[in-house]
Amino acid sequence: MLGIFGLIAVAAFIVFLVGLTVKVWMNKTYSGTKKVFLSLAVLLFMIVLVYGLFFFVLVDSDQASYYTTGGKHFEDIDNKMILENAKEAGYQVQGPFYVNVRPQDSAGIYPDGLPEIEQHIGTDYILKFSTYYYNADTIMEIMFVDEDVTTITFFNYSRPDPYFSPFKVEHLPDDRWIIDRMIAVFGFDEQTARSHLQEMKTEIETESRPKMEVSRPVASSALYADMQEMSTSSNFSQTYGEGSTALLFYEDERLAGKINCVVPNHRIVHETDEATYTVKVDRLGGVDLYVKLPVGDRIPEETYTAGFKTMFKNIGLPETTVDEYEFNYSSSVW
């Protein structure tokens, strides 16, 4: 990779070129034509430099890989013990991550206390989004961008072309249903909820945009209470390494809603001469595997499965389960 010192050097060189351009224009002995010519030459050089750096970064970050078709879920594993075992075995332990980003870079909100959820997944998690199912064709999705911004989007699968045909007002759920959800989730009064709904309807009529932005935090406990009230049962989906899980609410057999959460995961990394092995482990027992190699390289299946079996043995996971993973191969990222 280019590295921090390389980036500093490039930035310094660009500043030098800008300064050189300024100096050219301040030189009274140069004609206007010469100044323009020199400035264009410097600009052309900077463009070539930027594109060259971009190409270098692409080439330098390219890699071949073996990746699984899906992680596995292990019941009753001790995540803390696995990470301690990994450190004792000399592996790199990276994280925590929320899916693939650091906590400070992850979109979502930290809940205001949901003991029913915390009993299952603990207190360290982020709420990402929530989905209400008005019926089999129509959904309302609430995206938790951050503590102060929330977006609400509607989708209707019964349109002739649900992904590209225009969204119309008649594709929305019943007004009363939408207003009740907004009052429950945001604590709006009736008038405020109707005002937001009318603004969205106007945008749908002019731009086919079934979306509203609300500068108000979601009351997560109220969201949970609303979904629980409209359902007869609920259960959590399993995690598979990245830490994504959902609390699914059912009205009898029909899916009525879900609250999507993310718990932290860590990457356990082991570098060898031929490849870099990564075991991704989330706090709820999901485990996924990944092998990184130089571009175009391959290694036999028995080689990388043996590598993961050794890692599983050292960190406290059953070695034989490595054989249950299915891997795909990619010769390049690009």
GROMACS .gro file of N, CA, C and O in nm, residues 41-106:
model
  264
   41ALA      N    1   0.069   2.295  -1.843
   41ALA     CA    2   0.163   2.183  -1.830
   41ALA      C    3   0.161   2.127  -1.688
   41ALA      O    4   0.162   2.005  -1.667
   42VAL      N    5   0.158   2.219  -1.589
   42VAL     CA    6   0.153   2.175  -1.448
   42VAL      C    7   0.021   2.104  -1.421
   42VAL      O    8   0.017   1.999  -1.354
   43LEU      N    9  -0.092   2.159  -1.472
   43LEU     CA   10  -0.222   2.096  -1.453
   43LEU      C   11  -0.225   1.957  -1.515
   43LEU      O   12  -0.276   1.862  -1.453
   44LEU      N   13  -0.171   1.944  -1.638
   44LEU     CA   14  -0.168   1.814  -1.704
   44LEU      C   15  -0.085   1.714  -1.623
   44LEU      O   16  -0.124   1.597  -1.606
   45PHE      N   17   0.027   1.759  -1.568
   45PHE     CA   18   0.112   1.672  -1.487
   45PHE      C   19   0.038   1.627  -1.362
   45PHE      O   20   0.047   1.509  -1.321
   46MET      N   21  -0.037   1.718  -1.298
   46MET     CA   22  -0.111   1.683  -1.177
   46MET      C   23  -0.221   1.581  -1.208
   46MET      O   24  -0.244   1.488  -1.130
   47ILE      N   25  -0.288   1.598  -1.324
   47ILE     CA   26  -0.392   1.501  -1.362
   47ILE      C   27  -0.331   1.364  -1.384
   47ILE      O   28  -0.384   1.262  -1.337
   48VAL      N   29  -0.219   1.359  -1.455
   48VAL     CA   30  -0.149   1.231  -1.478
   48VAL      C   31  -0.106   1.169  -1.345
   48VAL      O   32  -0.118   1.048  -1.325
   49LEU      N   33  -0.057   1.254  -1.254
   49LEU     CA   34  -0.014   1.205  -1.124
   49LEU      C   35  -0.130   1.144  -1.046
   49LEU      O   36  -0.118   1.035  -0.989
   50VAL      N   37  -0.245   1.213  -1.044
   50VAL     CA   38  -0.361   1.163  -0.970
   50VAL      C   39  -0.410   1.031  -1.028
   50VAL      O   40  -0.435   0.935  -0.955
   51TYR      N   41  -0.423   1.025  -1.161
   51TYR     CA   42  -0.469   0.900  -1.223
   51TYR      C   43  -0.367   0.789  -1.205
   51TYR      O   44  -0.404   0.672  -1.188
   52GLY      N   45  -0.239   0.825  -1.209
   52GLY     CA   46  -0.135   0.725  -1.187
   52GLY      C   47  -0.141   0.667  -1.046
   52GLY      O   48  -0.128   0.546  -1.027
   53LEU      N   49  -0.164   0.755  -0.948
   53LEU     CA   50  -0.177   0.709  -0.810
   53LEU      C   51  -0.299   0.621  -0.793
   53LEU      O   52  -0.295   0.518  -0.724
   54PHE      N   53  -0.410   0.661  -0.858
   54PHE     CA   54  -0.532   0.581  -0.850
   54PHE      C   55  -0.508   0.442  -0.908
   54PHE      O   56  -0.549   0.341  -0.849
   55PHE      N   57  -0.441   0.436  -1.022
   55PHE     CA   58  -0.411   0.306  -1.084
   55PHE      C   59  -0.319   0.224  -0.993
   55PHE      O   60  -0.339   0.103  -0.976
   56PHE      N   61  -0.222   0.291  -0.930
   56PHE     CA   62  -0.129   0.220  -0.842
   56PHE      C   63  -0.202   0.161  -0.722
   56PHE      O   64  -0.179   0.046  -0.683
   57VAL      N   65  -0.296   0.239  -0.665
   57VAL     CA   66  -0.371   0.191  -0.550
   57VAL      C   67  -0.456   0.071  -0.590
   57VAL      O   68  -0.467  -0.029  -0.515
   58LEU      N   69  -0.521   0.077  -0.708
   58LEU     CA   70  -0.601  -0.035  -0.754
   58LEU      C   71  -0.518  -0.161  -0.769
   58LEU      O   72  -0.555  -0.270  -0.725
   59VAL      N   73  -0.403  -0.147  -0.835
   59VAL     CA   74  -0.316  -0.262  -0.858
   59VAL      C   75  -0.262  -0.315  -0.726
   59VAL      O   76  -0.257  -0.436  -0.701
   60ASP      N   77  -0.220  -0.222  -0.638
   60ASP     CA   78  -0.157  -0.262  -0.513
   60ASP      C   79  -0.255  -0.331  -0.418
   60ASP      O   80  -0.217  -0.416  -0.338
   61SER      N   81  -0.385  -0.293  -0.428
   61SER     CA   82  -0.484  -0.352  -0.338
   61SER      C   83  -0.553  -0.473  -0.398
   61SER      O   84  -0.638  -0.534  -0.333
   62ASP      N   85  -0.520  -0.508  -0.520
   62ASP     CA   86  -0.583  -0.623  -0.583
   62ASP      C   87  -0.535  -0.753  -0.519
   62ASP      O   88  -0.423  -0.760  -0.467
   63GLN      N   89  -0.618  -0.856  -0.525
   63GLN     CA   90  -0.583  -0.982  -0.460
   63GLN      C   91  -0.672  -1.093  -0.511
   63GLN      O   92  -0.781  -1.069  -0.562
   64ALA      N   93  -0.625  -1.213  -0.501
   64ALA     CA   94  -0.709  -1.332  -0.524
   64ALA      C   95  -0.763  -1.376  -0.389
   64ALA      O   96  -0.711  -1.338  -0.283
   65SER      N   97  -0.868  -1.458  -0.392
   65SER     CA   98  -0.926  -1.500  -0.264
   65SER      C   99  -1.005  -1.629  -0.278
   65SER      O  100  -1.056  -1.662  -0.386
   66TYR      N  101  -1.014  -1.699  -0.166
   66TYR     CA  102  -1.111  -1.806  -0.147
   66TYR      C  103  -1.207  -1.757  -0.039
   66TYR      O  104  -1.164  -1.720   0.070
   67TYR      N  105  -1.336  -1.753  -0.070
   67TYR     CA  106  -1.434  -1.701   0.025
   67TYR      C  107  -1.551  -1.798   0.033
   67TYR      O  108  -1.584  -1.868  -0.063
   68THR      N  109  -1.615  -1.802   0.147
   68THR     CA  110  -1.722  -1.899   0.169
   68THR      C  111  -1.851  -1.852   0.104
   68THR      O  112  -1.872  -1.733   0.082
   69THR      N  113  -1.938  -1.947   0.076
   69THR     CA  114  -2.071  -1.915   0.023
   69THR      C  115  -2.165  -1.871   0.135
   69THR      O  116  -2.279  -1.833   0.109
   70GLY      N  117  -2.119  -1.875   0.257
   70GLY     CA  118  -2.199  -1.834   0.373
   70GLY      C  119  -2.134  -1.885   0.499
   70GLY      O  120  -2.079  -1.995   0.502
   71GLY      N  121  -2.137  -1.805   0.604
   71GLY     CA  122  -2.075  -1.847   0.729
   71GLY      C  123  -2.158  -1.953   0.799
   71GLY      O  124  -2.259  -2.002   0.749
   72LYS      N  125  -2.113  -1.991   0.917
   72LYS     CA  126  -2.183  -2.088   1.000
   72LYS      C  127  -2.212  -2.028   1.136
   72LYS      O  128  -2.144  -1.935   1.180
   73HIS      N  129  -2.313  -2.084   1.202
   73HIS     CA  130  -2.346  -2.040   1.336
   73HIS      C  131  -2.318  -2.152   1.435
   73HIS      O  132  -2.360  -2.266   1.415
   74PHE      N  133  -2.243  -2.119   1.540
   74PHE     CA  134  -2.208  -2.215   1.644
   74PHE      C  135  -2.284  -2.179   1.772
   74PHE      O  136  -2.278  -2.065   1.819
   75GLU      N  137  -2.351  -2.274   1.827
   75GLU     CA  138  -2.424  -2.250   1.951
   75GLU      C  139  -2.330  -2.256   2.072
   75GLU      O  140  -2.239  -2.338   2.078
   76ASP      N  141  -2.352  -2.165   2.166
   76ASP     CA  142  -2.285  -2.172   2.297
   76ASP      C  143  -2.132  -2.171   2.286
   76ASP      O  144  -2.063  -2.250   2.350
   77ILE      N  145  -2.076  -2.081   2.204
   77ILE     CA  146  -1.931  -2.066   2.204
   77ILE      C  147  -1.893  -1.946   2.290
   77ILE      O  148  -1.970  -1.851   2.304
   78ASP      N  149  -1.775  -1.952   2.346
   78ASP     CA  150  -1.726  -1.846   2.434
   78ASP      C  151  -1.641  -1.751   2.350
   78ASP      O  152  -1.524  -1.777   2.323
   79ASN      N  153  -1.701  -1.642   2.306
   79ASN     CA  154  -1.632  -1.549   2.217
   79ASN      C  155  -1.508  -1.490   2.282
   79ASN      O  156  -1.402  -1.478   2.217
   80LYS      N  157  -1.520  -1.455   2.408
   80LYS     CA  158  -1.405  -1.396   2.479
   80LYS      C  159  -1.289  -1.494   2.486
   80LYS      O  160  -1.173  -1.458   2.463
   81MET      N  161  -1.319  -1.621   2.514
   81MET     CA  162  -1.215  -1.722   2.522
   81MET      C  163  -1.150  -1.744   2.386
   81MET      O  164  -1.027  -1.762   2.377
   82ILE      N  165  -1.229  -1.744   2.279
   82ILE     CA  166  -1.174  -1.762   2.144
   82ILE      C  167  -1.074  -1.652   2.111
   82ILE      O  168  -0.966  -1.679   2.057
   83LEU      N  169  -1.107  -1.528   2.143
   83LEU     CA  170  -1.016  -1.417   2.115
   83LEU      C  171  -0.889  -1.427   2.199
   83LEU      O  172  -0.778  -1.398   2.151
   84GLU      N  173  -0.903  -1.468   2.325
   84GLU     CA  174  -0.784  -1.487   2.410
   84GLU      C  175  -0.697  -1.599   2.357
   84GLU      O  176  -0.573  -1.588   2.353
   85ASN      N  177  -0.759  -1.710   2.314
   85ASN     CA  178  -0.683  -1.821   2.256
   85ASN      C  179  -0.609  -1.777   2.130
   85ASN      O  180  -0.494  -1.820   2.105
   86ALA      N  181  -0.674  -1.694   2.050
   86ALA     CA  182  -0.612  -1.646   1.926
   86ALA      C  183  -0.487  -1.563   1.955
   86ALA      O  184  -0.384  -1.578   1.888
   87LYS      N  185  -0.496  -1.478   2.056
   87LYS     CA  186  -0.380  -1.397   2.092
   87LYS      C  187  -0.266  -1.484   2.145
   87LYS      O  188  -0.149  -1.464   2.111
   88GLU      N  189  -0.301  -1.585   2.225
   88GLU     CA  190  -0.199  -1.675   2.279
   88GLU      C  191  -0.132  -1.757   2.168
   88GLU      O  192  -0.014  -1.792   2.177
   89ALA      N  193  -0.208  -1.785   2.061
   89ALA     CA  194  -0.153  -1.862   1.949
   89ALA      C  195  -0.069  -1.775   1.856
   89ALA      O  196  -0.009  -1.827   1.760
   90GLY      N  197  -0.064  -1.646   1.881
   90GLY     CA  198   0.018  -1.556   1.800
   90GLY      C  199  -0.053  -1.499   1.680
   90GLY      O  200   0.011  -1.438   1.593
   91TYR      N  201  -0.185  -1.514   1.672
   91TYR     CA  202  -0.261  -1.459   1.561
   91TYR      C  203  -0.292  -1.312   1.586
   91TYR      O  204  -0.298  -1.266   1.700
   92GLN      N  205  -0.312  -1.238   1.477
   92GLN     CA  206  -0.358  -1.101   1.490
   92GLN      C  207  -0.508  -1.101   1.522
   92GLN      O  208  -0.583  -1.174   1.460
   93VAL      N  209  -0.547  -1.019   1.615
   93VAL     CA  210  -0.689  -1.004   1.646
   93VAL      C  211  -0.727  -0.859   1.615
   93VAL      O  212  -0.678  -0.766   1.679
   94GLN      N  213  -0.809  -0.842   1.513
   94GLN     CA  214  -0.847  -0.709   1.465
   94GLN      C  215  -0.993  -0.682   1.498
   94GLN      O  216  -1.077  -0.768   1.487
   95GLY      N  217  -1.022  -0.559   1.536
   95GLY     CA  218  -1.159  -0.522   1.567
   95GLY      C  219  -1.169  -0.449   1.699
   95GLY      O  220  -1.068  -0.412   1.759
   96PRO      N  221  -1.291  -0.424   1.743
   96PRO     CA  222  -1.417  -0.477   1.689
   96PRO      C  223  -1.462  -0.403   1.563
   96PRO      O  224  -1.426  -0.288   1.539
   97PHE      N  225  -1.543  -0.473   1.482
   97PHE     CA  226  -1.607  -0.418   1.364
   97PHE      C  227  -1.758  -0.437   1.376
   97PHE      O  228  -1.805  -0.534   1.435
   98TYR      N  229  -1.832  -0.344   1.319
   98TYR     CA  230  -1.975  -0.365   1.299
   98TYR      C  231  -1.993  -0.397   1.151
   98TYR      O  232  -1.987  -0.308   1.067
   99VAL      N  233  -2.007  -0.524   1.119
   99VAL     CA  234  -1.999  -0.580   0.984
   99VAL      C  235  -1.857  -0.559   0.934
   99VAL      O  236  -1.768  -0.636   0.968
  100ASN      N  237  -1.829  -0.453   0.856
  100ASN     CA  238  -1.695  -0.433   0.804
  100ASN      C  239  -1.635  -0.297   0.838
  100ASN      O  240  -1.532  -0.259   0.780
  101VAL      N  241  -1.696  -0.222   0.928
  101VAL     CA  242  -1.644  -0.091   0.962
  101VAL      C  243  -1.625  -0.079   1.113
  101VAL      O  244  -1.687  -0.151   1.191
  102ARG      N  245  -1.539   0.013   1.150
  102ARG     CA  246  -1.515   0.040   1.291
  102ARG      C  247  -1.640   0.102   1.355
  102ARG      O  248  -1.720   0.166   1.286
  103PRO      N  249  -1.655   0.088   1.487
  103PRO     CA  250  -1.775   0.142   1.554
  103PRO      C  251  -1.801   0.288   1.524
  103PRO      O  252  -1.916   0.328   1.501
  104GLN      N  253  -1.695   0.371   1.521
  104GLN     CA  254  -1.714   0.514   1.501
  104GLN      C  255  -1.760   0.548   1.359
  104GLN      O  256  -1.810   0.659   1.334
  105ASP      N  257  -1.745   0.455   1.265
  105ASP     CA  258  -1.783   0.481   1.126
  105ASP      C  259  -1.914   0.413   1.087
  105ASP      O  260  -1.958   0.424   0.973
  106SER      N  261  -1.975   0.343   1.179
  106SER     CA  262  -2.095   0.267   1.147
  106SER      C  263  -2.221   0.353   1.158
  106SER      O  264  -2.239   0.425   1.255
   0.00000   0.00000   0.00000
